Each structure stands twice: as structure tokens, then as C-alpha cells.
């Protein structure tokens, strides 16, 4: 991930309602990258012509090697750009409701073999982060994703990565992905199989291959009898994975120390020691607490009293008999 290119977009776009094919979204990623190169990645003054152009429709010039990597043939690029021209984006916030097109025009200059894309000033405002909140994500990862659902979840995970998790109601998820009218997705099990599992699997595989900076897992948040109403999405990054590894190793060391204390003072009751070990494996989060209590008892009481005290503490405080 050292050579990944970072781009950003306004959160209102990240959480807006649309449904792209993967090739259309990859095309849009290149558009966003070019917008940021021209308007965001350098300091702009109010008297700068580039700053003034921010409030006008903007022409982007894209290289063929960028766009043709989206498909095997020029026609694949044509189709993606044409669909972007025809598709609408709907933004609905506390401040404004707006429906507009992602691009106004696309042109291929065949003699020079360059592409020209016209971006509306209405959408340009969001693409260059005039709002204070934005999402950063890696262009390298975004373009490599094969599923449109992986692309959306990757953006959402990037938006909430500092919080470590986010939740979505199932109805809200249907709305954002524009699948609420598809009968097959009335069934939550189908959403899990065709959307959540697909996105989770692709992102985790890229993460494990060192090609992505994060992935997610999910769990039920709210349910009504057998109907799932919402999900938590837990975000895993390199940092959190390293923290988990350190925490696991620390916990294992604490469990080993607890068992050393127990075997030192309770030598002839192997079945009891196995019950203690089983409990610690079931509740590893209690290892530090148990170890602290045992250390205190060992230090505070005569040696001959410690076996009975250990059994008493483990029985009364943790139910280990």
C-alpha cells in the first residue's frame, strides 16, 4: 500500500443514493482523482483562475490508458461514460435536496486519443470538499474492487474508520443501494448472501494479501423476532489488527501465569485445574482481573492458607467449583 494514491470526496456523496456497475464507478474514481488534482491538492487563492472556475462547469482531460484500463476495448469506456451521463445522483440532506447528473458530457478525440469529460458545477462543489466533512480512500484499492457493493462498503468503512464501526438499518441499506424495489432483496438472507458476504469477502482477501488498508465484519444490531432490522459493521485496519495481536499475546501470558500460580498451590487436583483453564479460555477478558486478585492473595496470606483462598476466590467471584 506504500504507492497508493489517496483521494477524497464529500460525505454527502459517500452516503448518497445511487447504483453503479463496477466499471462505471471505476470511471468515476478517475474523474474524482482528476478533480482533486486540479482543485484540492494545491493551495488556491480567491483571485486564482482555477478557484474562480470552481463555480463553473469543468472540463476534465483524461488519458486513454486510464480509462481503457476499465475494459478490454474502447467500447467499454464508451458504455461506462454513456451510463454516467444518463445516471442521476440524488442528494438529500438537512440543507438541500438535489438531483443531477454525474457528468454532463463525454467526448473522445480520436485523432489525439484523449477523453474530455464535462462535470457540472453542481456536483463539483461536493467533489472538491467545499463541505467540512469528507471521506478519504485509496484510489488503488477502489479501482481494484470487482463488486459495486465492495466499492460502497469500502467508502463507508473509510468514512468511519476513526470510529471503528458504524451501523445501517436494513431499509436504509436498501435505499442507498437502490435495491428496495427488487423483490429478491426483500429477503434479508439474500442481502446477506449477495451483498454483505460478497463485499466482506473481497475486502478481507485484499487486506490479507496486503493490497487494502482495511476490511469489515458485520453482526446483527437490532432484530424483531426473526426479522433483522439493522447491522453493526466493525472496521478492521492494520493498526487495529496489530493491537489485537498484542492484546491476545498479553492475555495468553496472563492465563499462563494464573495456571502457574494454581498448579503451584493446587498440585493434585488435575480436574479442577482443567476447569480453571477452560473458564479462562471461555472468558479471556477476565484474565487480568483474576491474575490481579491471585497475586494479591499470594502476597497477603501465609503459604499454607493460599490453596483454600484461591479456591474460595475462584468459586465466589467466578463460579469455578
PDB file of C-alpha atoms in Angstrom:
ATOM      1  CA  UNK A   1       0.000   0.000   0.000  1.00  0.00           C
ATOM      2  CA  UNK A   2       3.035   2.339   0.007  1.00  0.00           C
ATOM      3  CA  UNK A   3       2.353   3.612  -3.520  1.00  0.00           C
ATOM      4  CA  UNK A   4      -1.395   4.042  -3.157  1.00  0.00           C
ATOM      5  CA  UNK A   5      -2.896   7.341  -4.283  1.00  0.00           C
ATOM      6  CA  UNK A   6      -5.219   8.968  -1.766  1.00  0.00           C
ATOM      7  CA  UNK A   7      -8.324  10.794  -2.938  1.00  0.00           C
ATOM      8  CA  UNK A   8     -11.275  12.201  -1.038  1.00  0.00           C
ATOM      9  CA  UNK A   9     -14.919  13.003  -1.527  1.00  0.00           C
ATOM     10  CA  UNK A  10     -17.635  14.727   0.448  1.00  0.00           C
ATOM     11  CA  UNK A  11     -19.555  12.531   2.896  1.00  0.00           C
ATOM     12  CA  UNK A  12     -22.841  13.568   1.337  1.00  0.00           C
ATOM     13  CA  UNK A  13     -21.746  11.819  -1.831  1.00  0.00           C
ATOM     14  CA  UNK A  14     -20.476   8.771   0.045  1.00  0.00           C
ATOM     15  CA  UNK A  15     -23.860   8.384   1.753  1.00  0.00           C
ATOM     16  CA  UNK A  16     -25.946   9.377  -1.275  1.00  0.00           C
ATOM     17  CA  UNK A  17     -28.305   7.101  -3.167  1.00  0.00           C
ATOM     18  CA  UNK A  18     -27.075   5.501  -6.393  1.00  0.00           C
ATOM     19  CA  UNK A  19     -26.365   2.177  -8.048  1.00  0.00           C
ATOM     20  CA  UNK A  20     -23.303   1.830 -10.262  1.00  0.00           C
ATOM     21  CA  UNK A  21     -21.790  -1.056 -12.103  1.00  0.00           C
ATOM     22  CA  UNK A  22     -18.163  -1.591 -11.044  1.00  0.00           C
ATOM     23  CA  UNK A  23     -16.838  -0.231 -14.352  1.00  0.00           C
ATOM     24  CA  UNK A  24     -18.905   2.962 -14.042  1.00  0.00           C
ATOM     25  CA  UNK A  25     -17.658   3.536 -10.510  1.00  0.00           C
ATOM     26  CA  UNK A  26     -14.046   2.984 -11.548  1.00  0.00           C
ATOM     27  CA  UNK A  27     -14.543   5.583 -14.257  1.00  0.00           C
ATOM     28  CA  UNK A  28     -15.924   7.990 -11.676  1.00  0.00           C
ATOM     29  CA  UNK A  29     -12.938   7.348  -9.400  1.00  0.00           C
ATOM     30  CA  UNK A  30     -10.662   8.646 -12.151  1.00  0.00           C
ATOM     31  CA  UNK A  31     -12.879  11.708 -12.564  1.00  0.00           C
ATOM     32  CA  UNK A  32     -12.687  12.389  -8.810  1.00  0.00           C
ATOM     33  CA  UNK A  33      -8.910  11.945  -8.842  1.00  0.00           C
ATOM     34  CA  UNK A  34      -8.560  14.485 -11.635  1.00  0.00           C
ATOM     35  CA  UNK A  35     -10.871  16.949  -9.882  1.00  0.00           C
ATOM     36  CA  UNK A  36      -8.760  16.730  -6.742  1.00  0.00           C
ATOM     37  CA  UNK A  37      -5.530  17.150  -8.675  1.00  0.00           C
ATOM     38  CA  UNK A  38      -6.795  20.397 -10.184  1.00  0.00           C
ATOM     39  CA  UNK A  39      -8.712  21.887  -7.280  1.00  0.00           C
ATOM     40  CA  UNK A  40      -7.742  20.306  -3.982  1.00  0.00           C
ATOM     41  CA  UNK A  41      -4.146  19.124  -3.979  1.00  0.00           C
ATOM     42  CA  UNK A  42      -2.760  22.634  -4.352  1.00  0.00           C
ATOM     43  CA  UNK A  43      -3.430  25.850  -2.468  1.00  0.00           C
ATOM     44  CA  UNK A  44      -5.971  28.103  -4.212  1.00  0.00           C
ATOM     45  CA  UNK A  45      -6.393  31.827  -3.756  1.00  0.00           C
ATOM     46  CA  UNK A  46      -9.661  33.627  -4.379  1.00  0.00           C
ATOM     47  CA  UNK A  47      -8.063  35.580  -7.227  1.00  0.00           C
ATOM     48  CA  UNK A  48      -6.763  32.364  -8.782  1.00  0.00           C
ATOM     49  CA  UNK A  49      -8.470  31.491 -12.080  1.00  0.00           C
ATOM     50  CA  UNK A  50      -8.684  27.850 -11.004  1.00  0.00           C
ATOM     51  CA  UNK A  51     -10.538  28.910  -7.856  1.00  0.00           C
ATOM     52  CA  UNK A  52     -12.926  31.054  -9.897  1.00  0.00           C
ATOM     53  CA  UNK A  53     -13.550  28.172 -12.305  1.00  0.00           C
ATOM     54  CA  UNK A  54     -14.645  26.085  -9.327  1.00  0.00           C
ATOM     55  CA  UNK A  55     -18.090  27.596  -9.623  1.00  0.00           C
ATOM     56  CA  UNK A  56     -18.416  26.883 -13.352  1.00  0.00           C
ATOM     57  CA  UNK A  57     -18.844  23.628 -15.237  1.00  0.00           C
ATOM     58  CA  UNK A  58     -15.456  21.991 -15.640  1.00  0.00           C
ATOM     59  CA  UNK A  59     -13.786  20.076 -18.453  1.00  0.00           C
ATOM     60  CA  UNK A  60     -11.529  17.195 -17.473  1.00  0.00           C
ATOM     61  CA  UNK A  61      -8.987  15.710 -19.862  1.00  0.00           C
ATOM     62  CA  UNK A  62      -8.301  12.049 -19.182  1.00  0.00           C
ATOM     63  CA  UNK A  63      -5.659   9.832 -20.697  1.00  0.00           C
ATOM     64  CA  UNK A  64      -6.727   6.745 -22.657  1.00  0.00           C
ATOM     65  CA  UNK A  65      -4.530   4.432 -20.574  1.00  0.00           C
ATOM     66  CA  UNK A  66      -6.501   5.500 -17.511  1.00  0.00           C
ATOM     67  CA  UNK A  67      -9.936   4.854 -18.931  1.00  0.00           C
ATOM     68  CA  UNK A  68      -9.180   1.911 -21.165  1.00  0.00           C
ATOM     69  CA  UNK A  69      -7.871   0.008 -18.184  1.00  0.00           C
ATOM     70  CA  UNK A  70     -11.541  -0.185 -17.238  1.00  0.00           C
ATOM     71  CA  UNK A  71     -12.271  -2.601 -20.057  1.00  0.00           C
ATOM     72  CA  UNK A  72     -10.675  -4.553 -22.866  1.00  0.00           C
ATOM     73  CA  UNK A  73     -11.963  -2.275 -25.601  1.00  0.00           C
ATOM     74  CA  UNK A  74     -12.755   1.374 -26.271  1.00  0.00           C
ATOM     75  CA  UNK A  75     -16.440   0.464 -26.398  1.00  0.00           C
ATOM     76  CA  UNK A  76     -16.294  -0.498 -22.711  1.00  0.00           C
ATOM     77  CA  UNK A  77     -15.170   3.040 -21.883  1.00  0.00           C
ATOM     78  CA  UNK A  78     -17.840   4.488 -24.166  1.00  0.00           C
ATOM     79  CA  UNK A  79     -20.539   2.477 -22.426  1.00  0.00           C
ATOM     80  CA  UNK A  80     -19.329   3.457 -18.951  1.00  0.00           C
ATOM     81  CA  UNK A  81     -19.186   7.163 -19.812  1.00  0.00           C
ATOM     82  CA  UNK A  82     -22.560   6.999 -21.516  1.00  0.00           C
ATOM     83  CA  UNK A  83     -24.165   5.411 -18.480  1.00  0.00           C
ATOM     84  CA  UNK A  84     -22.600   8.029 -16.209  1.00  0.00           C
ATOM     85  CA  UNK A  85     -24.123  10.701 -18.417  1.00  0.00           C
ATOM     86  CA  UNK A  86     -27.549   9.082 -18.183  1.00  0.00           C
ATOM     87  CA  UNK A  87     -27.482   8.285 -14.476  1.00  0.00           C
ATOM     88  CA  UNK A  88     -28.598  10.693 -11.787  1.00  0.00           C
ATOM     89  CA  UNK A  89     -27.314  11.292  -8.298  1.00  0.00           C
ATOM     90  CA  UNK A  90     -29.778  12.225  -5.584  1.00  0.00           C
ATOM     91  CA  UNK A  91     -28.509  14.137  -2.548  1.00  0.00           C
ATOM     92  CA  UNK A  92     -30.903  14.742   0.325  1.00  0.00           C
ATOM     93  CA  UNK A  93     -29.587  16.499   3.452  1.00  0.00           C
ATOM     94  CA  UNK A  94     -30.970  18.821   6.109  1.00  0.00           C
ATOM     95  CA  UNK A  95     -29.887  21.727   3.921  1.00  0.00           C
ATOM     96  CA  UNK A  96     -30.863  20.721   0.402  1.00  0.00           C
ATOM     97  CA  UNK A  97     -32.424  18.132  -1.868  1.00  0.00           C
ATOM     98  CA  UNK A  98     -30.819  17.873  -5.289  1.00  0.00           C
ATOM     99  CA  UNK A  99     -30.939  15.556  -8.275  1.00  0.00           C
ATOM    100  CA  UNK A 100     -28.364  15.961 -11.025  1.00  0.00           C
ATOM    101  CA  UNK A 101     -26.143  14.003 -13.412  1.00  0.00           C
ATOM    102  CA  UNK A 102     -22.662  12.824 -12.569  1.00  0.00           C
ATOM    103  CA  UNK A 103     -21.279  14.170 -15.861  1.00  0.00           C
ATOM    104  CA  UNK A 104     -22.831  16.460 -18.465  1.00  0.00           C
ATOM    105  CA  UNK A 105     -20.863  15.358 -21.494  1.00  0.00           C
ATOM    106  CA  UNK A 106     -18.144  12.929 -22.560  1.00  0.00           C
ATOM    107  CA  UNK A 107     -16.119  13.160 -25.754  1.00  0.00           C
ATOM    108  CA  UNK A 108     -13.372  11.029 -27.283  1.00  0.00           C
ATOM    109  CA  UNK A 109     -10.959  12.916 -29.554  1.00  0.00           C
ATOM    110  CA  UNK A 110      -9.882  10.052 -31.758  1.00  0.00           C
ATOM    111  CA  UNK A 111      -7.007  11.812 -33.529  1.00  0.00           C
ATOM    112  CA  UNK A 112      -5.291  12.748 -30.278  1.00  0.00           C
ATOM    113  CA  UNK A 113      -6.788   9.755 -28.457  1.00  0.00           C
ATOM    114  CA  UNK A 114      -7.836  11.775 -25.410  1.00  0.00           C
ATOM    115  CA  UNK A 115     -11.090  11.854 -23.467  1.00  0.00           C
ATOM    116  CA  UNK A 116     -12.873  15.026 -22.439  1.00  0.00           C
ATOM    117  CA  UNK A 117     -15.444  14.921 -19.630  1.00  0.00           C
ATOM    118  CA  UNK A 118     -17.651  17.839 -18.596  1.00  0.00           C
ATOM    119  CA  UNK A 119     -18.504  17.915 -14.879  1.00  0.00           C
ATOM    120  CA  UNK A 120     -21.385  20.043 -13.612  1.00  0.00           C
ATOM    121  CA  UNK A 121     -20.643  22.821 -11.138  1.00  0.00           C
ATOM    122  CA  UNK A 122     -23.497  21.408  -9.037  1.00  0.00           C
ATOM    123  CA  UNK A 123     -21.649  18.164  -8.373  1.00  0.00           C
ATOM    124  CA  UNK A 124     -18.201  19.771  -8.477  1.00  0.00           C
ATOM    125  CA  UNK A 125     -18.965  21.501  -5.197  1.00  0.00           C
ATOM    126  CA  UNK A 126     -19.192  18.150  -3.456  1.00  0.00           C
ATOM    127  CA  UNK A 127     -16.274  16.535  -5.243  1.00  0.00           C
ATOM    128  CA  UNK A 128     -13.797  19.159  -4.092  1.00  0.00           C
ATOM    129  CA  UNK A 129     -14.884  19.126  -0.463  1.00  0.00           C
ATOM    130  CA  UNK A 130     -16.397  22.565  -0.023  1.00  0.00           C
ATOM    131  CA  UNK A 131     -18.125  20.949   2.934  1.00  0.00           C
ATOM    132  CA  UNK A 132     -16.024  20.315   6.016  1.00  0.00           C
ATOM    133  CA  UNK A 133     -16.664  16.579   6.234  1.00  0.00           C
ATOM    134  CA  UNK A 134     -15.147  14.264   3.693  1.00  0.00           C
ATOM    135  CA  UNK A 135     -14.036  10.707   3.147  1.00  0.00           C
ATOM    136  CA  UNK A 136     -10.511   9.666   2.221  1.00  0.00           C
ATOM    137  CA  UNK A 137      -9.963   6.430   0.387  1.00  0.00           C
ATOM    138  CA  UNK A 138      -7.284   4.793  -1.672  1.00  0.00           C
ATOM    139  CA  UNK A 139      -7.751   5.035  -5.420  1.00  0.00           C
ATOM    140  CA  UNK A 140      -5.604   1.951  -5.832  1.00  0.00           C
ATOM    141  CA  UNK A 141      -7.975  -0.136  -3.713  1.00  0.00           C
ATOM    142  CA  UNK A 142     -11.155   1.428  -5.074  1.00  0.00           C
ATOM    143  CA  UNK A 143     -10.309   0.724  -8.711  1.00  0.00           C
ATOM    144  CA  UNK A 144      -9.221  -2.843  -7.969  1.00  0.00           C
ATOM    145  CA  UNK A 145     -12.541  -3.844  -6.388  1.00  0.00           C
ATOM    146  CA  UNK A 146     -14.686  -6.084  -8.577  1.00  0.00           C
ATOM    147  CA  UNK A 147     -18.040  -5.705  -6.843  1.00  0.00           C
ATOM    148  CA  UNK A 148     -20.019  -2.471  -6.750  1.00  0.00           C
ATOM    149  CA  UNK A 149     -21.058  -3.425  -3.204  1.00  0.00           C
ATOM    150  CA  UNK A 150     -17.407  -3.777  -2.179  1.00  0.00           C
ATOM    151  CA  UNK A 151     -16.815  -0.278  -3.532  1.00  0.00           C
ATOM    152  CA  UNK A 152     -19.651   1.199  -1.491  1.00  0.00           C
ATOM    153  CA  UNK A 153     -18.675  -0.588   1.721  1.00  0.00           C
ATOM    154  CA  UNK A 154     -15.039   0.378   1.255  1.00  0.00           C
ATOM    155  CA  UNK A 155     -16.041   4.047   1.099  1.00  0.00           C
ATOM    156  CA  UNK A 156     -18.301   3.724   4.148  1.00  0.00           C
ATOM    157  CA  UNK A 157     -15.563   1.975   6.113  1.00  0.00           C
ATOM    158  CA  UNK A 158     -13.124   4.746   5.210  1.00  0.00           C
ATOM    159  CA  UNK A 159     -15.643   7.345   6.345  1.00  0.00           C
ATOM    160  CA  UNK A 160     -15.982   5.735   9.791  1.00  0.00           C
ATOM    161  CA  UNK A 161     -12.531   4.192  10.194  1.00  0.00           C
ATOM    162  CA  UNK A 162     -11.593   6.510  13.086  1.00  0.00           C
ATOM    163  CA  UNK A 163     -14.715   5.440  14.973  1.00  0.00           C
ATOM    164  CA  UNK A 164     -14.030   1.766  14.312  1.00  0.00           C
ATOM    165  CA  UNK A 165     -17.595   0.861  13.414  1.00  0.00           C
ATOM    166  CA  UNK A 166     -20.884   2.108  12.009  1.00  0.00           C
ATOM    167  CA  UNK A 167     -24.397   0.749  11.678  1.00  0.00           C
ATOM    168  CA  UNK A 168     -27.013   0.731   8.946  1.00  0.00           C
ATOM    169  CA  UNK A 169     -30.666  -0.125   9.124  1.00  0.00           C
ATOM    170  CA  UNK A 170     -31.584  -2.737   6.533  1.00  0.00           C
ATOM    171  CA  UNK A 171     -34.181  -0.425   4.981  1.00  0.00           C
ATOM    172  CA  UNK A 172     -31.596   2.362   4.780  1.00  0.00           C
ATOM    173  CA  UNK A 173     -29.142  -0.010   3.113  1.00  0.00           C
ATOM    174  CA  UNK A 174     -31.758  -0.959   0.524  1.00  0.00           C
ATOM    175  CA  UNK A 175     -32.394   2.733  -0.134  1.00  0.00           C
ATOM    176  CA  UNK A 176     -28.721   3.702  -0.511  1.00  0.00           C
ATOM    177  CA  UNK A 177     -28.057   0.835  -2.921  1.00  0.00           C
ATOM    178  CA  UNK A 178     -31.333   1.419  -4.824  1.00  0.00           C
ATOM    179  CA  UNK A 179     -32.446  -2.173  -4.373  1.00  0.00           C
ATOM    180  CA  UNK A 180     -35.655  -1.583  -2.415  1.00  0.00           C
ATOM    181  CA  UNK A 181     -37.824  -2.412  -5.429  1.00  0.00           C
ATOM    182  CA  UNK A 182     -36.014  -5.651  -6.223  1.00  0.00           C
ATOM    183  CA  UNK A 183     -38.096  -8.488  -4.821  1.00  0.00           C
ATOM    184  CA  UNK A 184     -35.121 -10.764  -4.237  1.00  0.00           C
ATOM    185  CA  UNK A 185     -33.732  -8.263  -1.722  1.00  0.00           C
ATOM    186  CA  UNK A 186     -36.903  -8.169   0.334  1.00  0.00           C
ATOM    187  CA  UNK A 187     -35.354 -11.209   1.991  1.00  0.00           C
ATOM    188  CA  UNK A 188     -32.622 -10.209   4.453  1.00  0.00           C
ATOM    189  CA  UNK A 189     -30.909 -13.548   3.886  1.00  0.00           C
ATOM    190  CA  UNK A 190     -30.410 -12.627   0.225  1.00  0.00           C
ATOM    191  CA  UNK A 191     -28.937  -9.246   1.194  1.00  0.00           C
ATOM    192  CA  UNK A 192     -26.529 -11.094   3.471  1.00  0.00           C
ATOM    193  CA  UNK A 193     -25.565 -13.625   0.796  1.00  0.00           C
ATOM    194  CA  UNK A 194     -25.349 -11.405  -2.289  1.00  0.00           C
ATOM    195  CA  UNK A 195     -24.240  -8.088  -0.808  1.00  0.00           C
ATOM    196  CA  UNK A 196     -22.748  -8.240   2.694  1.00  0.00           C
ATOM    197  CA  UNK A 197     -20.851 -11.515   2.300  1.00  0.00           C
ATOM    198  CA  UNK A 198     -19.585 -10.588  -1.179  1.00  0.00           C
ATOM    199  CA  UNK A 199     -18.233  -7.210  -0.045  1.00  0.00           C
ATOM    200  CA  UNK A 200     -16.816  -8.558   3.214  1.00  0.00           C
ATOM    201  CA  UNK A 201     -15.029 -11.452   1.480  1.00  0.00           C
ATOM    202  CA  UNK A 202     -13.455  -9.326  -1.263  1.00  0.00           C
ATOM    203  CA  UNK A 203     -12.190  -6.640   1.109  1.00  0.00           C
ATOM    204  CA  UNK A 204     -10.801  -9.146   3.616  1.00  0.00           C
ATOM    205  CA  UNK A 205      -8.994 -11.094   0.886  1.00  0.00           C
ATOM    206  CA  UNK A 206      -7.368  -7.895  -0.390  1.00  0.00           C
ATOM    207  CA  UNK A 207      -6.445  -6.944   3.178  1.00  0.00           C
ATOM    208  CA  UNK A 208      -4.838 -10.318   3.849  1.00  0.00           C
ATOM    209  CA  UNK A 209      -2.939 -10.036   0.547  1.00  0.00           C
ATOM    210  CA  UNK A 210      -1.580  -6.649   1.643  1.00  0.00           C
ATOM    211  CA  UNK A 211      -3.475  -4.816  -1.104  1.00  0.00           C
ATOM    212  CA  UNK A 212      -6.025  -2.981   1.049  1.00  0.00           C
ATOM    213  CA  UNK A 213      -5.794  -0.890   4.183  1.00  0.00           C
ATOM    214  CA  UNK A 214      -8.985  -2.164   5.808  1.00  0.00           C
ATOM    215  CA  UNK A 215     -11.879  -4.621   5.756  1.00  0.00           C
ATOM    216  CA  UNK A 216     -15.058  -5.109   7.763  1.00  0.00           C
ATOM    217  CA  UNK A 217     -17.019  -7.771   9.572  1.00  0.00           C
ATOM    218  CA  UNK A 218     -20.668  -7.431  10.492  1.00  0.00           C
ATOM    219  CA  UNK A 219     -23.120  -8.516  13.178  1.00  0.00           C
ATOM    220  CA  UNK A 220     -26.791  -8.027  13.975  1.00  0.00           C
ATOM    221  CA  UNK A 221     -27.605  -4.836  15.863  1.00  0.00           C
ATOM    222  CA  UNK A 222     -31.408  -4.913  16.148  1.00  0.00           C
ATOM    223  CA  UNK A 223     -33.968  -7.562  15.286  1.00  0.00           C
ATOM    224  CA  UNK A 224     -37.692  -8.101  15.661  1.00  0.00           C
ATOM    225  CA  UNK A 225     -38.336 -11.767  16.312  1.00  0.00           C
ATOM    226  CA  UNK A 226     -36.773 -13.410  13.238  1.00  0.00           C
ATOM    227  CA  UNK A 227     -36.505 -10.225  11.171  1.00  0.00           C
ATOM    228  CA  UNK A 228     -33.155  -8.412  11.174  1.00  0.00           C
ATOM    229  CA  UNK A 229     -33.625  -4.635  11.337  1.00  0.00           C
ATOM    230  CA  UNK A 230     -30.047  -3.327  11.405  1.00  0.00           C
ATOM    231  CA  UNK A 231     -26.389  -4.372  11.374  1.00  0.00           C
ATOM    232  CA  UNK A 232     -23.206  -3.207  13.051  1.00  0.00           C
ATOM    233  CA  UNK A 233     -20.206  -3.050  10.720  1.00  0.00           C
ATOM    234  CA  UNK A 234     -16.866  -3.390  12.545  1.00  0.00           C
ATOM    235  CA  UNK A 235     -13.884  -1.887  10.731  1.00  0.00           C
ATOM    236  CA  UNK A 236     -10.516  -3.646  10.878  1.00  0.00           C
ATOM    237  CA  UNK A 237      -7.322  -1.816   9.915  1.00  0.00           C
ATOM    238  CA  UNK A 238      -3.619  -2.612  10.123  1.00  0.00           C
ATOM    239  CA  UNK A 239      -3.493  -0.666  13.377  1.00  0.00           C
ATOM    240  CA  UNK A 240      -6.410  -2.493  14.991  1.00  0.00           C
ATOM    241  CA  UNK A 241      -5.086  -5.883  13.868  1.00  0.00           C
ATOM    242  CA  UNK A 242      -1.715  -5.148  15.492  1.00  0.00           C
ATOM    243  CA  UNK A 243      -3.444  -4.023  18.677  1.00  0.00           C
ATOM    244  CA  UNK A 244      -5.485  -7.234  18.710  1.00  0.00           C
ATOM    245  CA  UNK A 245      -2.331  -9.300  18.298  1.00  0.00           C
ATOM    246  CA  UNK A 246      -0.642  -7.527  21.208  1.00  0.00           C
ATOM    247  CA  UNK A 247      -3.767  -7.883  23.365  1.00  0.00           C
ATOM    248  CA  UNK A 248      -4.042 -11.611  22.540  1.00  0.00           C
ATOM    249  CA  UNK A 249      -0.403 -12.251  23.433  1.00  0.00           C
ATOM    250  CA  UNK A 250      -0.787 -10.319  26.694  1.00  0.00           C
ATOM    251  CA  UNK A 251      -3.912 -12.262  27.621  1.00  0.00           C
ATOM    252  CA  UNK A 252      -2.240 -15.605  26.888  1.00  0.00           C
ATOM    253  CA  UNK A 253       0.674 -14.630  29.124  1.00  0.00           C
ATOM    254  CA  UNK A 254      -1.763 -13.725  31.918  1.00  0.00           C
ATOM    255  CA  UNK A 255      -3.550 -17.072  31.585  1.00  0.00           C
ATOM    256  CA  UNK A 256      -0.229 -18.925  31.745  1.00  0.00           C
ATOM    257  CA  UNK A 257       0.711 -17.027  34.909  1.00  0.00           C
ATOM    258  CA  UNK A 258      -2.668 -17.811  36.530  1.00  0.00           C
ATOM    259  CA  UNK A 259      -2.176 -21.504  35.824  1.00  0.00           C
ATOM    260  CA  UNK A 260       1.369 -21.379  37.207  1.00  0.00           C
ATOM    261  CA  UNK A 261       0.010 -19.973  40.478  1.00  0.00           C
ATOM    262  CA  UNK A 262      -2.787 -22.548  40.607  1.00  0.00           C
ATOM    263  CA  UNK A 263      -0.540 -25.526  39.862  1.00  0.00           C
ATOM    264  CA  UNK A 264       1.987 -24.307  42.447  1.00  0.00           C
ATOM    265  CA  UNK A 265      -0.593 -24.341  45.251  1.00  0.00           C
ATOM    266  CA  UNK A 266      -3.106 -26.925  43.975  1.00  0.00           C
ATOM    267  CA  UNK A 267      -0.917 -29.705  42.622  1.00  0.00           C
ATOM    268  CA  UNK A 268      -3.028 -32.829  42.974  1.00  0.00           C
ATOM    269  CA  UNK A 269      -6.384 -31.795  41.508  1.00  0.00           C
ATOM    270  CA  UNK A 270      -5.920 -32.004  37.746  1.00  0.00           C
ATOM    271  CA  UNK A 271      -9.653 -31.933  37.026  1.00  0.00           C
ATOM    272  CA  UNK A 272     -10.044 -28.701  38.974  1.00  0.00           C
ATOM    273  CA  UNK A 273      -7.093 -27.135  37.147  1.00  0.00           C
ATOM    274  CA  UNK A 274      -8.651 -28.108  33.814  1.00  0.00           C
ATOM    275  CA  UNK A 275     -11.900 -26.400  34.867  1.00  0.00           C
ATOM    276  CA  UNK A 276      -9.977 -23.224  35.692  1.00  0.00           C
ATOM    277  CA  UNK A 277      -8.198 -23.299  32.326  1.00  0.00           C
ATOM    278  CA  UNK A 278     -11.449 -23.930  30.458  1.00  0.00           C
ATOM    279  CA  UNK A 279     -13.061 -20.954  32.205  1.00  0.00           C
ATOM    280  CA  UNK A 280     -10.168 -18.666  31.259  1.00  0.00           C
ATOM    281  CA  UNK A 281     -10.403 -19.745  27.622  1.00  0.00           C
ATOM    282  CA  UNK A 282     -14.138 -19.002  27.674  1.00  0.00           C
ATOM    283  CA  UNK A 283     -13.661 -15.601  29.344  1.00  0.00           C
ATOM    284  CA  UNK A 284     -10.179 -14.368  28.378  1.00  0.00           C
ATOM    285  CA  UNK A 285     -11.272 -10.777  29.041  1.00  0.00           C
ATOM    286  CA  UNK A 286     -11.266 -11.625  32.777  1.00  0.00           C
ATOM    287  CA  UNK A 287      -7.681 -12.911  32.835  1.00  0.00           C
ATOM    288  CA  UNK A 288      -6.126  -9.634  34.005  1.00  0.00           C
ATOM    289  CA  UNK A 289      -8.690  -9.300  36.806  1.00  0.00           C
ATOM    290  CA  UNK A 290      -8.229 -12.896  38.006  1.00  0.00           C
ATOM    291  CA  UNK A 291      -4.443 -12.588  37.929  1.00  0.00           C
ATOM    292  CA  UNK A 292      -4.554  -9.380  39.955  1.00  0.00           C
ATOM    293  CA  UNK A 293      -6.679 -10.993  42.663  1.00  0.00           C
ATOM    294  CA  UNK A 294      -4.496 -14.099  42.884  1.00  0.00           C
ATOM    295  CA  UNK A 295      -1.302 -12.059  43.081  1.00  0.00           C
ATOM    296  CA  UNK A 296      -2.754 -10.056  45.957  1.00  0.00           C
ATOM    297  CA  UNK A 297      -3.790 -13.185  47.874  1.00  0.00           C
ATOM    298  CA  UNK A 298      -0.391 -14.823  47.358  1.00  0.00           C
ATOM    299  CA  UNK A 299       1.363 -11.732  48.679  1.00  0.00           C
ATOM    300  CA  UNK A 300      -1.006 -11.087  51.600  1.00  0.00           C
ATOM    301  CA  UNK A 301      -1.521 -14.550  53.138  1.00  0.00           C
ATOM    302  CA  UNK A 302       0.667 -17.322  54.578  1.00  0.00           C
ATOM    303  CA  UNK A 303       1.602 -20.015  52.077  1.00  0.00           C
ATOM    304  CA  UNK A 304      -0.356 -22.783  53.804  1.00  0.00           C
ATOM    305  CA  UNK A 305      -3.608 -20.773  53.553  1.00  0.00           C
ATOM    306  CA  UNK A 306      -3.285 -19.888  49.863  1.00  0.00           C
ATOM    307  CA  UNK A 307      -4.732 -23.109  48.293  1.00  0.00           C
ATOM    308  CA  UNK A 308      -8.032 -22.678  50.136  1.00  0.00           C
ATOM    309  CA  UNK A 309      -8.094 -18.930  49.422  1.00  0.00           C
ATOM    310  CA  UNK A 310      -7.548 -19.499  45.677  1.00  0.00           C
ATOM    311  CA  UNK A 311     -10.446 -21.957  45.566  1.00  0.00           C
ATOM    312  CA  UNK A 312     -12.630 -19.552  47.548  1.00  0.00           C
ATOM    313  CA  UNK A 313     -11.911 -16.576  45.249  1.00  0.00           C
ATOM    314  CA  UNK A 314     -12.441 -18.570  42.048  1.00  0.00           C
ATOM    315  CA  UNK A 315     -15.651 -20.106  43.403  1.00  0.00           C
ATOM    316  CA  UNK A 316     -17.260 -16.978  44.887  1.00  0.00           C
ATOM    317  CA  UNK A 317     -16.175 -14.445  42.249  1.00  0.00           C
ATOM    318  CA  UNK A 318     -16.246 -16.578  39.091  1.00  0.00           C
ATOM    319  CA  UNK A 319     -18.316 -19.662  39.845  1.00  0.00           C
ATOM    320  CA  UNK A 320     -15.439 -22.119  39.311  1.00  0.00           C
ATOM    321  CA  UNK A 321     -16.001 -25.140  41.553  1.00  0.00           C
TER     322      UNK A 321
END
